[in-house]
Amino acid sequence: MRYADPSLCPDCRSALPSGISVCPSCDLLVRHPLAVHLFRTLQRADALVGELRTASDAFHDHPAAASAASTSATATATLGGPLVAPGVPAAPTQAVPAGPTPPLPPYPGTAAPMPERGGVAFASVPKILLGLGAFCLLVAAVIFLAVSWSALGVGGRTAVLGGLTLTAGASALLLHRSGLRVAGESLIVVALGMLALDVFGAGAAGWLGGNGDVTTLVAGLTVAVAASLTALVRVGGQPRLVAPQVIAGIGLLVAYTGAIDVTDHRLVAGHLVTATAIGAVLLGRTTGLVPLQWSVTVAGAVAWLGSASVATSSALLHPDLHQLWVDGSGWSLLVTAAAMLVPGLVVRDQRLALAGASCAAMVVTLVLTLPSVDTDATTFGLVALGTTATWVAALAVLPRVARPVAVAPSALGSLVLGGLALTTAAVAFARWADASTAFARTLDVTIGGTDPVTEPLLLVPSLLVPLAFLALVASNRSRAALLEWAEAGGVLAGLGVAATLTSYDVQLAAPVAALILTAALSTAVSLRSTGARASGHAVAGLAVAGGATLAAVPSAPIAALVGAVGTVVALALATLGRTDVARVTGRLTAPPLLGLAVAALVHAVDGGAAWVAVPVLLAVGVLAVVLPRLELEVAAVLVAAFAFPVSLGTASDPGGLTALWLTVAGFLACASALVNESRRHLVWLGGALLVLASWVRLADLDVHAPEPYTLPLAVVLVALGLAWMHRSPDTGTTEALLPGLLLGTVPSLLWVAGDPVSLRALVLGAACLALTVAGAALRWSAPLVIGASVGATIVLRELGPYAGDFPKWVWIGLAGALLTVVGITWERRLLEVRSAVGLLGRLR
């Protein structure tokens, strides 16, 4: 046997396929530089062994000579040279230069990588074949037993099953010892499968009582134990088999499925399987069997999850003390919690251990407090609040290394408290909705209705304890950060106080006052802060102010007062806010709050919904004129547009209301254009709204003539055009005067076309004559063209009724004369062009 064998792994001595870099059996790197150095060392060892063999053969052939040579060599090596007589100088020893060392061949693993080839790898072929063969053997064994079971006696069955199992197991071990690992893995699977069939055969023969579930349990345990023992065996110095390690977990899982059907104590069965899996994991870690650890871990996790699910469902369905502790679900949950500690202890990982301890603490807390679910809501709320507050306090005082233990129970308690708080808030909202009468004129609106489901007095602490938990689990525990959390707690407490008051039969003013006070305090904090803190408090304050105003809607006087306060809060942030978010939020919120306050005030003075639109428009419009910011203007437009249809639906004179609303809107637009230099363009919008308002009013008064609609606007356009021409002398009359002249003449011309003999036709004709004369005198093209064209059209329309009285030859003669005049003019112009061309040609 050689030490340096390129076809074997230097560690596990298993066969190495060609072209690989890692040993498939022990994962040794065979292409590493250390592997090359090891191969050279092993070659040197082979050479030394050869020399030692030669010396040994010479010793055995000539013992005396070999002994003398050996003694001389030993003495020389020991004393450093040959012996000489005393006093005689030793001859100098001439060093013999060492010959060059022949280069050693590299380890096979350093060879150039083989080119990649398609298809199935060469080393995979035996795996595929052996796997298929093992499967066929198992299927054949099952079919054979099914066919010949009735023909074989008890002795024959036992002999066949035992013989097949022993043959497969022995063959697997022998093949594995010979280095055929894949074959050994395949046949050991067959052997373990045959072992399972042996147990099922024994169960079918009645040896196990005839219960199929018992047979499944025994089969799973037998296979798991046999696979574990086989995995522990190292045959002939070969590495341990992997297949038995995987099958051990499968067998344990099968045993668990059989156990939960055999016994009524499913919780006990699950815990026993979990404990067995933990023991197997410890065995695997001790012996280095990694696949065994993973397979039994999966089986144990399934068993643990099954028992935990059954115990939890039983505890939730029957949370009373007797069934929780006497029937065993409580104890089972305690065992389940203890099992959560195992992964961290086994792996020896601190974070995993702390996570397991936190989950275990959560389960223990749940088990101990679960009986309170079977009591009244107040007791349950007190228990949940006290337990969660205790864990949150522990999170605050525990050392940093132990804080994660309190996270899971605190989180679970916070979720429970959050659910209780939402329930209380929902009932409070339902009570407010029952009292909502939409702008009643009285101040003494009382909240009543549905009785609270939970204890309202626990609402505020139920909100603050989860907030404290969030503050403590945050990474930043500085004084400034905790102060911010405390301020957020103040806002949350204000909301809780309002909801708590709403849960009782109190006046509406009480919860509304709590809300508006909270909004004012949050706004004050925002005005004294900077950055995200200021923005957050601004948004919170305005949101609470809006909620307070909406909450006050059942009483119109309270809503008007609260809306006014909310508007002041919003304007304070809009003008004095420390951040852009605060200012923009204030601008967006001020118009809605102001509009709601004005609407409530109108209802308070018995104005009715029909009178809301115009006061709201006037209020938000004046606000937009005073603070010309885009966000505020957009919000004001939306508020006014929302209030208008509300009033229009209840108005007794919709046309008059519409005209008034458009007039006020146009006035506000023009006022903003006059007051604010950056809003000069709004004059066009204001003018359009005013014109539209006049048209709506004229239509409401059944005015159908076009002049009242068009002439005012035409006069304004002509006046603006004249002013433009005065400021800019280069401006033409077409750009400045044509739109107004067209608007003033064309609509009336259309009416004249339908009624040519009328006063309108006379006035329009006189106006066209005046335009024509003025245009010719001033040399303005627009009045001249409009006056001449519109006047000619009127004349033609007046001539129309009499055109049919002329003879036809008159029209033919007129057409001929017109064509003759055009032809003569054309020819004359052509002669003039030819004369000009000749004159140019004679020039030098």
Tab-separated table of C-alpha atoms in Angstrom, residues 182-434:
chain	number	residue	atom	x	y	z
A	182	VAL	CA	-23.083	5.171	-2.552
A	183	ALA	CA	-23.912	1.499	-2.753
A	184	GLY	CA	-23.782	1.243	1.021
A	185	GLU	CA	-26.093	4.262	1.421
A	186	SER	CA	-28.597	2.764	-1.005
A	187	LEU	CA	-28.668	-0.679	0.569
A	188	ILE	CA	-28.903	0.671	4.107
A	189	VAL	CA	-32.059	2.491	3.003
A	190	VAL	CA	-33.355	-0.855	1.723
A	191	ALA	CA	-32.428	-2.524	5.013
A	192	LEU	CA	-34.199	0.093	7.122
A	193	GLY	CA	-37.218	-0.072	4.853
A	194	MET	CA	-37.258	-3.827	5.240
A	195	LEU	CA	-37.048	-3.369	8.994
A	196	ALA	CA	-40.176	-1.209	8.858
A	197	LEU	CA	-41.872	-3.925	6.809
A	198	ASP	CA	-40.836	-6.462	9.444
A	199	VAL	CA	-42.623	-4.461	12.119
A	200	PHE	CA	-45.720	-3.991	9.984
A	201	GLY	CA	-45.655	-7.732	9.252
A	202	ALA	CA	-45.496	-8.473	12.944
A	203	GLY	CA	-48.432	-6.147	13.484
A	204	ALA	CA	-50.401	-7.848	10.713
A	205	ALA	CA	-49.666	-11.222	12.324
A	206	GLY	CA	-51.234	-9.962	15.566
A	207	TRP	CA	-48.014	-9.836	17.554
A	208	LEU	CA	-48.590	-6.173	18.404
A	209	GLY	CA	-52.244	-6.495	19.358
A	210	GLY	CA	-53.732	-5.871	15.928
A	211	ASN	CA	-53.856	-2.080	16.352
A	212	GLY	CA	-52.527	-0.278	13.280
A	213	ASP	CA	-51.625	2.856	15.234
A	214	VAL	CA	-49.535	0.815	17.663
A	215	THR	CA	-47.819	-0.793	14.690
A	216	THR	CA	-47.020	2.650	13.262
A	217	LEU	CA	-45.611	3.777	16.602
A	218	VAL	CA	-43.442	0.659	17.010
A	219	ALA	CA	-42.276	0.804	13.394
A	220	GLY	CA	-41.246	4.436	13.697
A	221	LEU	CA	-39.396	3.917	16.954
A	222	THR	CA	-37.685	0.752	15.706
A	223	VAL	CA	-36.502	2.398	12.515
A	224	ALA	CA	-35.394	5.545	14.398
A	225	VAL	CA	-33.358	3.525	16.921
A	226	ALA	CA	-31.863	1.232	14.283
A	227	ALA	CA	-30.983	4.159	12.036
A	228	SER	CA	-29.358	6.033	14.921
A	229	LEU	CA	-27.280	2.996	15.913
A	230	THR	CA	-26.247	2.420	12.303
A	231	ALA	CA	-25.276	6.076	11.957
A	232	LEU	CA	-22.999	5.763	14.988
A	233	VAL	CA	-21.089	2.816	13.503
A	234	ARG	CA	-17.868	3.545	11.634
A	235	VAL	CA	-17.031	0.473	9.481
A	236	GLY	CA	-13.433	-0.149	8.446
A	237	GLY	CA	-12.336	3.401	9.127
A	238	GLN	CA	-14.834	4.731	6.571
A	239	PRO	CA	-16.937	7.834	7.286
A	240	ARG	CA	-20.346	7.322	8.838
A	241	LEU	CA	-23.337	6.766	6.595
A	242	VAL	CA	-25.639	9.752	5.983
A	243	ALA	CA	-28.859	7.998	4.990
A	244	PRO	CA	-29.476	6.441	8.429
A	245	GLN	CA	-29.093	9.863	10.024
A	246	VAL	CA	-31.836	11.281	7.815
A	247	ILE	CA	-34.066	8.232	8.265
A	248	ALA	CA	-33.760	8.533	12.051
A	249	GLY	CA	-35.662	11.823	11.964
A	250	ILE	CA	-38.260	10.404	9.579
A	251	GLY	CA	-38.761	7.403	11.853
A	252	LEU	CA	-39.196	9.680	14.866
A	253	LEU	CA	-41.801	11.704	12.982
A	254	VAL	CA	-43.673	8.515	12.003
A	255	ALA	CA	-43.567	7.420	15.624
A	256	TYR	CA	-45.131	10.734	16.668
A	257	THR	CA	-48.010	10.320	14.206
A	258	GLY	CA	-48.641	6.839	15.564
A	259	ALA	CA	-48.401	7.983	19.172
A	260	ILE	CA	-51.007	10.756	18.864
A	261	ASP	CA	-53.484	8.195	17.485
A	262	VAL	CA	-52.695	5.465	19.989
A	263	THR	CA	-53.081	7.418	23.219
A	264	ASP	CA	-55.537	9.990	24.446
A	265	HIS	CA	-52.680	11.926	26.026
A	266	ARG	CA	-51.513	13.663	22.893
A	267	LEU	CA	-49.757	16.347	24.860
A	268	VAL	CA	-47.668	13.786	26.714
A	269	ALA	CA	-46.839	12.010	23.451
A	270	GLY	CA	-45.722	15.260	21.854
A	271	HIS	CA	-43.529	16.184	24.795
A	272	LEU	CA	-41.945	12.713	24.886
A	273	VAL	CA	-41.119	12.901	21.186
A	274	THR	CA	-39.739	16.400	21.675
A	275	ALA	CA	-37.566	15.204	24.556
A	276	THR	CA	-36.359	12.267	22.450
A	277	ALA	CA	-35.459	14.636	19.652
A	278	ILE	CA	-33.530	16.849	22.070
A	279	GLY	CA	-31.587	13.834	23.298
A	280	ALA	CA	-30.835	12.784	19.722
A	281	VAL	CA	-29.610	16.299	18.908
A	282	LEU	CA	-27.254	16.198	21.896
A	283	LEU	CA	-26.011	12.778	20.743
A	284	GLY	CA	-25.468	14.142	17.246
A	285	ARG	CA	-23.518	17.110	18.546
A	286	THR	CA	-21.367	14.837	20.688
A	287	THR	CA	-20.555	12.480	17.824
A	288	GLY	CA	-20.427	15.094	15.073
A	289	LEU	CA	-23.433	13.733	13.138
A	290	VAL	CA	-24.747	16.910	11.524
A	291	PRO	CA	-27.470	15.305	9.330
A	292	LEU	CA	-28.803	13.470	12.382
A	293	GLN	CA	-29.104	16.744	14.262
A	294	TRP	CA	-31.080	18.427	11.495
A	295	SER	CA	-33.407	15.483	10.837
A	296	VAL	CA	-34.375	14.931	14.483
A	297	THR	CA	-34.619	18.725	14.963
A	298	VAL	CA	-37.291	18.877	12.275
A	299	ALA	CA	-39.132	15.935	13.826
A	300	GLY	CA	-38.913	17.445	17.287
A	301	ALA	CA	-40.091	20.829	16.019
A	302	VAL	CA	-43.152	19.221	14.440
A	303	ALA	CA	-43.937	17.385	17.669
A	304	TRP	CA	-43.391	20.537	19.743
A	305	LEU	CA	-45.582	22.607	17.443
A	306	GLY	CA	-48.337	19.992	17.515
A	307	SER	CA	-48.407	19.747	21.285
A	308	ALA	CA	-48.188	23.537	21.644
A	309	SER	CA	-51.116	24.025	19.252
A	310	VAL	CA	-53.294	21.472	21.028
A	311	ALA	CA	-52.444	22.900	24.453
A	312	THR	CA	-53.051	26.494	23.368
A	313	SER	CA	-56.403	25.753	21.734
A	314	SER	CA	-57.522	23.757	24.779
A	315	ALA	CA	-56.453	26.530	27.137
A	316	LEU	CA	-58.230	29.215	25.114
A	317	LEU	CA	-61.427	27.152	24.882
A	318	HIS	CA	-61.406	26.236	28.562
A	319	PRO	CA	-59.511	28.953	30.444
A	320	ASP	CA	-60.939	28.123	33.876
A	321	LEU	CA	-58.544	27.003	36.605
A	322	HIS	CA	-59.748	23.421	36.859
A	323	GLN	CA	-59.458	22.486	33.217
A	324	LEU	CA	-56.319	24.550	32.775
A	325	TRP	CA	-54.303	22.883	35.518
A	326	VAL	CA	-56.094	19.657	36.429
A	327	ASP	CA	-56.656	18.478	32.858
A	328	GLY	CA	-53.075	19.328	31.979
A	329	SER	CA	-53.113	21.991	29.260
A	330	GLY	CA	-51.511	24.514	31.611
A	331	TRP	CA	-48.705	22.157	32.589
A	332	SER	CA	-48.244	21.269	28.944
A	333	LEU	CA	-47.778	24.920	28.062
A	334	LEU	CA	-45.183	25.233	30.809
A	335	VAL	CA	-43.290	22.296	29.326
A	336	THR	CA	-43.646	23.912	25.906
A	337	ALA	CA	-42.149	27.104	27.310
A	338	ALA	CA	-39.264	25.169	28.835
A	339	ALA	CA	-38.562	23.578	25.463
A	340	MET	CA	-38.046	27.041	23.998
A	341	LEU	CA	-34.911	27.367	26.094
A	342	VAL	CA	-33.287	24.280	24.590
A	343	PRO	CA	-32.107	25.632	21.179
A	344	GLY	CA	-30.076	28.434	22.707
A	345	LEU	CA	-28.562	26.143	25.339
A	346	VAL	CA	-27.671	23.448	22.825
A	347	VAL	CA	-26.180	25.807	20.261
A	348	ARG	CA	-24.653	27.962	23.030
A	349	ASP	CA	-25.710	31.153	21.292
A	350	GLN	CA	-26.565	34.041	23.608
A	351	ARG	CA	-28.989	35.817	21.281
A	352	LEU	CA	-30.863	32.586	20.518
A	353	ALA	CA	-30.981	31.765	24.218
A	354	LEU	CA	-32.379	35.199	25.068
A	355	ALA	CA	-34.975	34.946	22.293
A	356	GLY	CA	-36.046	31.546	23.607
A	357	ALA	CA	-36.214	32.882	27.141
A	358	SER	CA	-38.357	35.809	25.975
A	359	CYS	CA	-40.796	33.502	24.187
A	360	ALA	CA	-40.859	31.187	27.201
A	361	ALA	CA	-41.645	34.123	29.467
A	362	MET	CA	-44.467	35.123	27.127
A	363	VAL	CA	-45.985	31.619	27.236
A	364	VAL	CA	-45.673	31.412	31.037
A	365	THR	CA	-47.293	34.826	31.379
A	366	LEU	CA	-50.115	33.748	29.097
A	367	VAL	CA	-50.699	30.571	31.097
A	368	LEU	CA	-50.721	32.355	34.425
A	369	THR	CA	-53.070	35.150	33.314
A	370	LEU	CA	-55.369	33.116	31.103
A	371	PRO	CA	-57.932	32.354	33.833
A	372	SER	CA	-58.781	36.081	33.913
A	373	VAL	CA	-60.375	35.690	30.473
A	374	ASP	CA	-63.173	33.727	32.122
A	375	THR	CA	-63.995	36.679	34.409
A	376	ASP	CA	-65.602	40.071	33.725
A	377	ALA	CA	-64.076	42.673	31.407
A	378	THR	CA	-62.862	44.890	34.240
A	379	THR	CA	-60.912	42.086	35.916
A	380	PHE	CA	-59.441	40.991	32.613
A	381	GLY	CA	-58.400	44.550	31.820
A	382	LEU	CA	-56.803	45.015	35.228
A	383	VAL	CA	-54.854	41.751	34.929
A	384	ALA	CA	-53.678	42.588	31.425
A	385	LEU	CA	-52.702	46.108	32.428
A	386	GLY	CA	-50.864	45.005	35.566
A	387	THR	CA	-48.998	42.176	33.846
A	388	THR	CA	-47.952	44.295	30.890
A	389	ALA	CA	-46.907	47.192	33.102
A	390	THR	CA	-44.776	44.787	35.162
A	391	TRP	CA	-42.959	43.477	32.110
A	392	VAL	CA	-42.477	46.999	30.723
A	393	ALA	CA	-41.014	48.055	34.053
A	394	ALA	CA	-38.732	45.028	33.926
A	395	LEU	CA	-37.654	46.109	30.474
A	396	ALA	CA	-36.680	49.459	31.942
A	397	VAL	CA	-34.729	48.186	34.976
A	398	LEU	CA	-33.138	44.978	33.717
A	399	PRO	CA	-29.495	45.054	32.628
A	400	ARG	CA	-28.878	45.518	28.942
A	401	VAL	CA	-27.938	41.865	28.446
A	402	ALA	CA	-31.210	40.624	29.982
A	403	ARG	CA	-33.611	43.150	28.444
A	404	PRO	CA	-34.594	40.953	25.475
A	405	VAL	CA	-36.263	38.522	27.908
A	406	ALA	CA	-38.997	41.079	28.617
A	407	VAL	CA	-39.655	42.014	24.981
A	408	ALA	CA	-42.023	39.192	23.928
A	409	PRO	CA	-44.333	39.295	26.997
A	410	SER	CA	-44.407	43.096	26.821
A	411	ALA	CA	-45.296	42.967	23.128
A	412	LEU	CA	-48.095	40.446	23.714
A	413	GLY	CA	-49.487	42.488	26.596
A	414	SER	CA	-49.308	45.669	24.511
A	415	LEU	CA	-51.335	44.010	21.770
A	416	VAL	CA	-53.977	42.948	24.283
A	417	LEU	CA	-54.140	46.442	25.767
A	418	GLY	CA	-54.359	47.907	22.266
A	419	GLY	CA	-57.353	45.681	21.537
A	420	LEU	CA	-59.067	46.768	24.754
A	421	ALA	CA	-58.363	50.420	23.956
A	422	LEU	CA	-59.818	50.065	20.452
A	423	THR	CA	-62.934	48.445	21.892
A	424	THR	CA	-63.410	51.280	24.358
A	425	ALA	CA	-62.849	53.904	21.652
A	426	ALA	CA	-65.314	52.202	19.296
A	427	VAL	CA	-68.035	52.189	21.957
A	428	ALA	CA	-67.310	55.866	22.715
A	429	PHE	CA	-67.643	56.743	19.030
A	430	ALA	CA	-70.950	54.882	18.844
A	431	ARG	CA	-72.233	56.869	21.819
A	432	TRP	CA	-71.188	60.135	20.165
A	433	ALA	CA	-72.889	59.106	16.913
A	434	ASP	CA	-76.129	58.446	18.806
